[in-house]
């Protein structure tokens, strides 16, 4: 028996963008060096860090480069991490790396949602991998679960709380009566929020993530701009008072419902009760429910944002690339474009707030929504109704018959 310890093969890597995630990747590679080497049989060494800044006096100062050519032109570099954020120049740099025959792992949902189809195509042509586990659900391994563990499933629904910042804000508003602004400030201080928090609170970040999950589920390219998107900026403390009376909470969902070749998708706040699996997903955590035709319901839960959870998912992709260094892993995402059905065809319950608190007003609402549950808040000159489930088109018609609607949240 040969008892000589086998030397691990060394693989050079580069990190583009030394911000929260990029520096997290370097930290995870360092901290878990032994376990990574043991599991892959390879030692991943960061050779270059591409950034506009210098980082003098830090352990990475000698690795900093400012020209992408240093990375694309070095045949030793096999794996590149893209952690720059935004679409440009992340797209141009990622494309250049793939064209140069390097695997790329990214945490950048904006890039994947906007250019995923093309970058995957280039990766296939070049027999390398374009991997994006960290782009959706932060540290939750949902992308790999979809292309490996759920590969034999026909996915029927994906519904997720996909944005840590908004989940943090909604949880603080629900549990602590905190204002939107103070909760957002806390989420920003904790490093969860996007550079521009509008992307979080207006639902754009969730939109890109549900677009990526829908592409993974259907195998088709999804134009994220086709997904009706509503954020949480209109949700108020009064909505949470009603939700409390109804034993419910409000969560920002990104969702796709897939029936045969008909797909509806949306991003919107949804009022849910404790029977919903995502009701208990609070704070910065993300949760994703996936329904498959054979599997039934499954749920994935974990840290959806933050430096180390996200970096951990990037490192897992780097390890996947290190192990499958000579082949392109089929992810099933093709160039065929997915048509998204109008949201009018989807069914929900609806929570409506109506101004005034007269008997005649309530009777009118009972006529329009005979199965609706009326809810009142003492001291408020308004009331609410939670309707039964119906198609959005039918709901819109009924709603037109009620004047003085001052608030509307979809419900399940
Ligand atoms: N701003 C994002 C969030 C970061 O809060 O979920 C992770 O994608």
PDB file of N, CA and C in Angstrom, residues 108-184:
ATOM      1  N   UNK A 108     -24.007  37.489  -8.840  1.00  0.00           N
ATOM      2  CA  UNK A 108     -24.642  38.684  -9.389  1.00  0.00           C
ATOM      3  C   UNK A 108     -25.955  38.362 -10.130  1.00  0.00           C
ATOM      4  N   UNK A 109     -27.084  38.514  -9.414  1.00  0.00           N
ATOM      5  CA  UNK A 109     -28.381  38.166 -10.043  1.00  0.00           C
ATOM      6  C   UNK A 109     -28.733  39.074 -11.209  1.00  0.00           C
ATOM      7  N   UNK A 110     -28.280  40.359 -11.117  1.00  0.00           N
ATOM      8  CA  UNK A 110     -28.591  41.278 -12.221  1.00  0.00           C
ATOM      9  C   UNK A 110     -27.956  40.754 -13.508  1.00  0.00           C
ATOM     10  N   UNK A 111     -26.724  40.281 -13.388  1.00  0.00           N
ATOM     11  CA  UNK A 111     -26.003  39.743 -14.542  1.00  0.00           C
ATOM     12  C   UNK A 111     -26.664  38.460 -15.058  1.00  0.00           C
ATOM     13  N   UNK A 112     -26.999  37.551 -14.134  1.00  0.00           N
ATOM     14  CA  UNK A 112     -27.562  36.258 -14.554  1.00  0.00           C
ATOM     15  C   UNK A 112     -28.935  36.463 -15.194  1.00  0.00           C
ATOM     16  N   UNK A 113     -29.764  37.332 -14.562  1.00  0.00           N
ATOM     17  CA  UNK A 113     -31.116  37.549 -15.102  1.00  0.00           C
ATOM     18  C   UNK A 113     -31.052  38.223 -16.478  1.00  0.00           C
ATOM     19  N   UNK A 114     -30.104  39.137 -16.655  1.00  0.00           N
ATOM     20  CA  UNK A 114     -30.051  39.891 -17.918  1.00  0.00           C
ATOM     21  C   UNK A 114     -29.306  39.133 -19.019  1.00  0.00           C
ATOM     22  N   UNK A 115     -28.260  38.391 -18.665  1.00  0.00           N
ATOM     23  CA  UNK A 115     -27.371  37.828 -19.696  1.00  0.00           C
ATOM     24  C   UNK A 115     -27.122  36.330 -19.518  1.00  0.00           C
ATOM     25  N   UNK A 116     -27.862  35.684 -18.620  1.00  0.00           N
ATOM     26  CA  UNK A 116     -27.602  34.274 -18.306  1.00  0.00           C
ATOM     27  C   UNK A 116     -27.625  33.371 -19.521  1.00  0.00           C
ATOM     28  N   UNK A 117     -28.618  33.566 -20.384  1.00  0.00           N
ATOM     29  CA  UNK A 117     -28.764  32.678 -21.543  1.00  0.00           C
ATOM     30  C   UNK A 117     -27.496  32.712 -22.398  1.00  0.00           C
ATOM     31  N   UNK A 118     -27.028  33.915 -22.692  1.00  0.00           N
ATOM     32  CA  UNK A 118     -25.850  34.042 -23.562  1.00  0.00           C
ATOM     33  C   UNK A 118     -24.587  33.516 -22.878  1.00  0.00           C
ATOM     34  N   UNK A 119     -24.437  33.827 -21.595  1.00  0.00           N
ATOM     35  CA  UNK A 119     -23.210  33.399 -20.902  1.00  0.00           C
ATOM     36  C   UNK A 119     -23.180  31.874 -20.753  1.00  0.00           C
ATOM     37  N   UNK A 120     -24.347  31.271 -20.555  1.00  0.00           N
ATOM     38  CA  UNK A 120     -24.406  29.798 -20.481  1.00  0.00           C
ATOM     39  C   UNK A 120     -24.066  29.173 -21.836  1.00  0.00           C
ATOM     40  N   UNK A 121     -24.531  29.839 -22.884  1.00  0.00           N
ATOM     41  CA  UNK A 121     -24.250  29.364 -24.246  1.00  0.00           C
ATOM     42  C   UNK A 121     -22.735  29.380 -24.518  1.00  0.00           C
ATOM     43  N   UNK A 122     -22.092  30.469 -24.125  1.00  0.00           N
ATOM     44  CA  UNK A 122     -20.637  30.570 -24.335  1.00  0.00           C
ATOM     45  C   UNK A 122     -19.928  29.500 -23.509  1.00  0.00           C
ATOM     46  N   UNK A 123     -20.391  29.327 -22.267  1.00  0.00           N
ATOM     47  CA  UNK A 123     -19.758  28.316 -21.401  1.00  0.00           C
ATOM     48  C   UNK A 123     -19.864  26.929 -22.034  1.00  0.00           C
ATOM     49  N   UNK A 124     -21.042  26.627 -22.622  1.00  0.00           N
ATOM     50  CA  UNK A 124     -21.230  25.319 -23.274  1.00  0.00           C
ATOM     51  C   UNK A 124     -20.249  25.166 -24.429  1.00  0.00           C
ATOM     52  N   UNK A 125     -20.151  26.220 -25.243  1.00  0.00           N
ATOM     53  CA  UNK A 125     -19.269  26.184 -26.407  1.00  0.00           C
ATOM     54  C   UNK A 125     -17.820  25.966 -25.983  1.00  0.00           C
ATOM     55  N   UNK A 126     -17.431  26.610 -24.905  1.00  0.00           N
ATOM     56  CA  UNK A 126     -16.031  26.553 -24.459  1.00  0.00           C
ATOM     57  C   UNK A 126     -15.756  25.396 -23.506  1.00  0.00           C
ATOM     58  N   UNK A 127     -16.803  24.594 -23.223  1.00  0.00           N
ATOM     59  CA  UNK A 127     -16.665  23.450 -22.298  1.00  0.00           C
ATOM     60  C   UNK A 127     -16.143  23.869 -20.920  1.00  0.00           C
ATOM     61  N   UNK A 128     -16.674  24.996 -20.460  1.00  0.00           N
ATOM     62  CA  UNK A 128     -16.406  25.421 -19.078  1.00  0.00           C
ATOM     63  C   UNK A 128     -17.772  25.635 -18.412  1.00  0.00           C
ATOM     64  N   UNK A 129     -17.779  26.179 -17.202  1.00  0.00           N
ATOM     65  CA  UNK A 129     -19.046  26.364 -16.493  1.00  0.00           C
ATOM     66  C   UNK A 129     -19.264  27.812 -16.089  1.00  0.00           C
ATOM     67  N   UNK A 130     -20.522  28.217 -16.220  1.00  0.00           N
ATOM     68  CA  UNK A 130     -20.962  29.511 -15.695  1.00  0.00           C
ATOM     69  C   UNK A 130     -21.941  29.172 -14.574  1.00  0.00           C
ATOM     70  N   UNK A 131     -21.518  29.393 -13.336  1.00  0.00           N
ATOM     71  CA  UNK A 131     -22.287  28.928 -12.167  1.00  0.00           C
ATOM     72  C   UNK A 131     -22.744  30.120 -11.331  1.00  0.00           C
ATOM     73  N   UNK A 132     -23.954  30.015 -10.769  1.00  0.00           N
ATOM     74  CA  UNK A 132     -24.534  31.212 -10.124  1.00  0.00           C
ATOM     75  C   UNK A 132     -25.358  30.861  -8.897  1.00  0.00           C
ATOM     76  N   UNK A 133     -24.882  29.877  -8.132  1.00  0.00           N
ATOM     77  CA  UNK A 133     -25.611  29.467  -6.926  1.00  0.00           C
ATOM     78  C   UNK A 133     -25.920  30.662  -6.019  1.00  0.00           C
ATOM     79  N   UNK A 134     -24.949  31.548  -5.840  1.00  0.00           N
ATOM     80  CA  UNK A 134     -25.094  32.644  -4.872  1.00  0.00           C
ATOM     81  C   UNK A 134     -26.003  33.772  -5.375  1.00  0.00           C
ATOM     82  N   UNK A 135     -26.431  33.684  -6.635  1.00  0.00           N
ATOM     83  CA  UNK A 135     -27.244  34.776  -7.175  1.00  0.00           C
ATOM     84  C   UNK A 135     -28.657  34.761  -6.607  1.00  0.00           C
ATOM     85  N   UNK A 136     -29.091  33.610  -6.127  1.00  0.00           N
ATOM     86  CA  UNK A 136     -30.481  33.457  -5.688  1.00  0.00           C
ATOM     87  C   UNK A 136     -30.525  32.722  -4.362  1.00  0.00           C
ATOM     88  N   UNK A 137     -31.146  33.355  -3.360  1.00  0.00           N
ATOM     89  CA  UNK A 137     -31.271  32.687  -2.051  1.00  0.00           C
ATOM     90  C   UNK A 137     -29.992  32.759  -1.236  1.00  0.00           C
ATOM     91  N   UNK A 138     -29.050  33.642  -1.597  1.00  0.00           N
ATOM     92  CA  UNK A 138     -27.815  33.806  -0.820  1.00  0.00           C
ATOM     93  C   UNK A 138     -27.124  32.471  -0.598  1.00  0.00           C
ATOM     94  N   UNK A 139     -27.042  32.060   0.661  1.00  0.00           N
ATOM     95  CA  UNK A 139     -26.338  30.817   0.993  1.00  0.00           C
ATOM     96  C   UNK A 139     -27.155  29.553   0.807  1.00  0.00           C
ATOM     97  N   UNK A 140     -28.427  29.674   0.424  1.00  0.00           N
ATOM     98  CA  UNK A 140     -29.270  28.467   0.281  1.00  0.00           C
ATOM     99  C   UNK A 140     -28.924  27.769  -1.037  1.00  0.00           C
ATOM    100  N   UNK A 141     -28.589  26.492  -0.967  1.00  0.00           N
ATOM    101  CA  UNK A 141     -28.202  25.793  -2.213  1.00  0.00           C
ATOM    102  C   UNK A 141     -29.411  25.405  -3.058  1.00  0.00           C
ATOM    103  N   UNK A 142     -30.048  26.392  -3.667  1.00  0.00           N
ATOM    104  CA  UNK A 142     -31.285  26.088  -4.403  1.00  0.00           C
ATOM    105  C   UNK A 142     -31.024  25.826  -5.890  1.00  0.00           C
ATOM    106  N   UNK A 143     -30.030  26.499  -6.454  1.00  0.00           N
ATOM    107  CA  UNK A 143     -29.761  26.318  -7.891  1.00  0.00           C
ATOM    108  C   UNK A 143     -29.248  24.895  -8.140  1.00  0.00           C
ATOM    109  N   UNK A 144     -28.280  24.493  -7.307  1.00  0.00           N
ATOM    110  CA  UNK A 144     -27.728  23.140  -7.482  1.00  0.00           C
ATOM    111  C   UNK A 144     -28.813  22.102  -7.205  1.00  0.00           C
ATOM    112  N   UNK A 145     -29.659  22.356  -6.228  1.00  0.00           N
ATOM    113  CA  UNK A 145     -30.768  21.441  -5.942  1.00  0.00           C
ATOM    114  C   UNK A 145     -31.630  21.288  -7.191  1.00  0.00           C
ATOM    115  N   UNK A 146     -31.853  22.397  -7.893  1.00  0.00           N
ATOM    116  CA  UNK A 146     -32.722  22.320  -9.079  1.00  0.00           C
ATOM    117  C   UNK A 146     -32.078  21.536 -10.216  1.00  0.00           C
ATOM    118  N   UNK A 147     -30.794  21.785 -10.468  1.00  0.00           N
ATOM    119  CA  UNK A 147     -30.231  21.068 -11.620  1.00  0.00           C
ATOM    120  C   UNK A 147     -29.721  19.669 -11.297  1.00  0.00           C
ATOM    121  N   UNK A 148     -29.610  19.365 -10.015  1.00  0.00           N
ATOM    122  CA  UNK A 148     -29.201  17.996  -9.672  1.00  0.00           C
ATOM    123  C   UNK A 148     -30.354  17.222  -9.029  1.00  0.00           C
ATOM    124  N   UNK A 149     -30.718  17.591  -7.791  1.00  0.00           N
ATOM    125  CA  UNK A 149     -31.656  16.768  -7.027  1.00  0.00           C
ATOM    126  C   UNK A 149     -33.063  16.763  -7.616  1.00  0.00           C
ATOM    127  N   UNK A 150     -33.476  17.880  -8.229  1.00  0.00           N
ATOM    128  CA  UNK A 150     -34.833  17.952  -8.774  1.00  0.00           C
ATOM    129  C   UNK A 150     -34.836  17.818 -10.298  1.00  0.00           C
ATOM    130  N   UNK A 151     -33.730  17.307 -10.835  1.00  0.00           N
ATOM    131  CA  UNK A 151     -33.579  17.252 -12.293  1.00  0.00           C
ATOM    132  C   UNK A 151     -34.690  16.433 -12.952  1.00  0.00           C
ATOM    133  N   UNK A 152     -35.211  15.441 -12.265  1.00  0.00           N
ATOM    134  CA  UNK A 152     -36.236  14.581 -12.867  1.00  0.00           C
ATOM    135  C   UNK A 152     -37.655  15.023 -12.569  1.00  0.00           C
ATOM    136  N   UNK A 153     -37.809  16.185 -11.970  1.00  0.00           N
ATOM    137  CA  UNK A 153     -39.146  16.674 -11.608  1.00  0.00           C
ATOM    138  C   UNK A 153     -39.692  17.640 -12.650  1.00  0.00           C
ATOM    139  N   UNK A 154     -41.007  17.586 -12.829  1.00  0.00           N
ATOM    140  CA  UNK A 154     -41.661  18.674 -13.559  1.00  0.00           C
ATOM    141  C   UNK A 154     -42.049  19.675 -12.484  1.00  0.00           C
ATOM    142  N   UNK A 155     -41.431  20.851 -12.491  1.00  0.00           N
ATOM    143  CA  UNK A 155     -41.694  21.829 -11.434  1.00  0.00           C
ATOM    144  C   UNK A 155     -43.031  22.530 -11.716  1.00  0.00           C
ATOM    145  N   UNK A 156     -43.884  22.559 -10.704  1.00  0.00           N
ATOM    146  CA  UNK A 156     -45.219  23.153 -10.875  1.00  0.00           C
ATOM    147  C   UNK A 156     -45.340  24.522 -10.205  1.00  0.00           C
ATOM    148  N   UNK A 157     -44.553  24.736  -9.194  1.00  0.00           N
ATOM    149  CA  UNK A 157     -44.609  26.049  -8.532  1.00  0.00           C
ATOM    150  C   UNK A 157     -43.309  26.321  -7.791  1.00  0.00           C
ATOM    151  N   UNK A 158     -42.892  27.569  -7.863  1.00  0.00           N
ATOM    152  CA  UNK A 158     -41.806  28.039  -6.994  1.00  0.00           C
ATOM    153  C   UNK A 158     -42.313  29.317  -6.356  1.00  0.00           C
ATOM    154  N   UNK A 159     -42.303  29.354  -5.041  1.00  0.00           N
ATOM    155  CA  UNK A 159     -42.667  30.591  -4.345  1.00  0.00           C
ATOM    156  C   UNK A 159     -41.608  30.846  -3.304  1.00  0.00           C
ATOM    157  N   UNK A 160     -41.051  32.057  -3.331  1.00  0.00           N
ATOM    158  CA  UNK A 160     -39.963  32.315  -2.397  1.00  0.00           C
ATOM    159  C   UNK A 160     -40.013  33.676  -1.746  1.00  0.00           C
ATOM    160  N   UNK A 161     -39.475  33.704  -0.545  1.00  0.00           N
ATOM    161  CA  UNK A 161     -39.071  34.970   0.065  1.00  0.00           C
ATOM    162  C   UNK A 161     -37.607  35.056  -0.322  1.00  0.00           C
ATOM    163  N   UNK A 162     -37.310  35.924  -1.271  1.00  0.00           N
ATOM    164  CA  UNK A 162     -36.006  35.881  -1.931  1.00  0.00           C
ATOM    165  C   UNK A 162     -35.144  37.107  -1.644  1.00  0.00           C
ATOM    166  N   UNK A 163     -35.662  37.992  -0.811  1.00  0.00           N
ATOM    167  CA  UNK A 163     -34.888  39.191  -0.515  1.00  0.00           C
ATOM    168  C   UNK A 163     -34.783  39.383   0.998  1.00  0.00           C
ATOM    169  N   UNK A 164     -33.570  39.287   1.504  1.00  0.00           N
ATOM    170  CA  UNK A 164     -33.335  39.358   2.939  1.00  0.00           C
ATOM    171  C   UNK A 164     -33.674  40.719   3.515  1.00  0.00           C
ATOM    172  N   UNK A 165     -33.330  41.776   2.754  1.00  0.00           N
ATOM    173  CA  UNK A 165     -33.555  43.137   3.244  1.00  0.00           C
ATOM    174  C   UNK A 165     -35.036  43.397   3.498  1.00  0.00           C
ATOM    175  N   UNK A 166     -35.870  43.080   2.515  1.00  0.00           N
ATOM    176  CA  UNK A 166     -37.309  43.348   2.679  1.00  0.00           C
ATOM    177  C   UNK A 166     -37.915  42.421   3.726  1.00  0.00           C
ATOM    178  N   UNK A 167     -37.417  41.196   3.814  1.00  0.00           N
ATOM    179  CA  UNK A 167     -37.953  40.296   4.840  1.00  0.00           C
ATOM    180  C   UNK A 167     -37.591  40.808   6.226  1.00  0.00           C
ATOM    181  N   UNK A 168     -36.384  41.353   6.333  1.00  0.00           N
ATOM    182  CA  UNK A 168     -35.942  41.952   7.600  1.00  0.00           C
ATOM    183  C   UNK A 168     -36.860  43.130   7.956  1.00  0.00           C
ATOM    184  N   UNK A 169     -37.112  43.989   6.972  1.00  0.00           N
ATOM    185  CA  UNK A 169     -37.955  45.174   7.212  1.00  0.00           C
ATOM    186  C   UNK A 169     -39.373  44.755   7.619  1.00  0.00           C
ATOM    187  N   UNK A 170     -39.953  43.833   6.857  1.00  0.00           N
ATOM    188  CA  UNK A 170     -41.335  43.414   7.146  1.00  0.00           C
ATOM    189  C   UNK A 170     -41.419  42.734   8.518  1.00  0.00           C
ATOM    190  N   UNK A 171     -40.399  41.959   8.872  1.00  0.00           N
ATOM    191  CA  UNK A 171     -40.399  41.291  10.180  1.00  0.00           C
ATOM    192  C   UNK A 171     -40.349  42.320  11.303  1.00  0.00           C
ATOM    193  N   UNK A 172     -39.498  43.336  11.129  1.00  0.00           N
ATOM    194  CA  UNK A 172     -39.385  44.367  12.176  1.00  0.00           C
ATOM    195  C   UNK A 172     -40.679  45.170  12.277  1.00  0.00           C
ATOM    196  N   UNK A 173     -41.313  45.440  11.148  1.00  0.00           N
ATOM    197  CA  UNK A 173     -42.595  46.174  11.183  1.00  0.00           C
ATOM    198  C   UNK A 173     -43.661  45.330  11.875  1.00  0.00           C
ATOM    199  N   UNK A 174     -43.626  44.028  11.611  1.00  0.00           N
ATOM    200  CA  UNK A 174     -44.621  43.107  12.170  1.00  0.00           C
ATOM    201  C   UNK A 174     -44.403  42.889  13.667  1.00  0.00           C
ATOM    202  N   UNK A 175     -43.174  42.544  14.030  1.00  0.00           N
ATOM    203  CA  UNK A 175     -42.903  42.120  15.409  1.00  0.00           C
ATOM    204  C   UNK A 175     -42.660  43.280  16.370  1.00  0.00           C
ATOM    205  N   UNK A 176     -41.998  44.345  15.869  1.00  0.00           N
ATOM    206  CA  UNK A 176     -41.555  45.400  16.793  1.00  0.00           C
ATOM    207  C   UNK A 176     -42.239  46.728  16.514  1.00  0.00           C
ATOM    208  N   UNK A 177     -43.147  46.767  15.539  1.00  0.00           N
ATOM    209  CA  UNK A 177     -43.820  48.022  15.203  1.00  0.00           C
ATOM    210  C   UNK A 177     -42.831  49.076  14.711  1.00  0.00           C
ATOM    211  N   UNK A 178     -41.672  48.628  14.206  1.00  0.00           N
ATOM    212  CA  UNK A 178     -40.638  49.574  13.746  1.00  0.00           C
ATOM    213  C   UNK A 178     -41.092  50.258  12.453  1.00  0.00           C
ATOM    214  N   UNK A 179     -40.590  51.465  12.202  1.00  0.00           N
ATOM    215  CA  UNK A 179     -40.948  52.115  10.944  1.00  0.00           C
ATOM    216  C   UNK A 179     -40.132  51.482   9.816  1.00  0.00           C
ATOM    217  N   UNK A 180     -40.640  51.668   8.613  1.00  0.00           N
ATOM    218  CA  UNK A 180     -39.981  51.184   7.410  1.00  0.00           C
ATOM    219  C   UNK A 180     -38.545  51.728   7.342  1.00  0.00           C
ATOM    220  N   UNK A 181     -38.413  53.044   7.591  1.00  0.00           N
ATOM    221  CA  UNK A 181     -37.104  53.700   7.431  1.00  0.00           C
ATOM    222  C   UNK A 181     -36.067  53.165   8.415  1.00  0.00           C
ATOM    223  N   UNK A 182     -36.468  52.992   9.694  1.00  0.00           N
ATOM    224  CA  UNK A 182     -35.457  52.559  10.665  1.00  0.00           C
ATOM    225  C   UNK A 182     -35.055  51.102  10.405  1.00  0.00           C
ATOM    226  N   UNK A 183     -36.019  50.274   9.977  1.00  0.00           N
ATOM    227  CA  UNK A 183     -35.684  48.873   9.676  1.00  0.00           C
ATOM    228  C   UNK A 183     -34.762  48.782   8.455  1.00  0.00           C
ATOM    229  N   UNK A 184     -35.023  49.638   7.455  1.00  0.00           N
ATOM    230  CA  UNK A 184     -34.165  49.650   6.260  1.00  0.00           C
ATOM    231  C   UNK A 184     -32.743  50.064   6.637  1.00  0.00           C
TER     232      UNK A 184
END
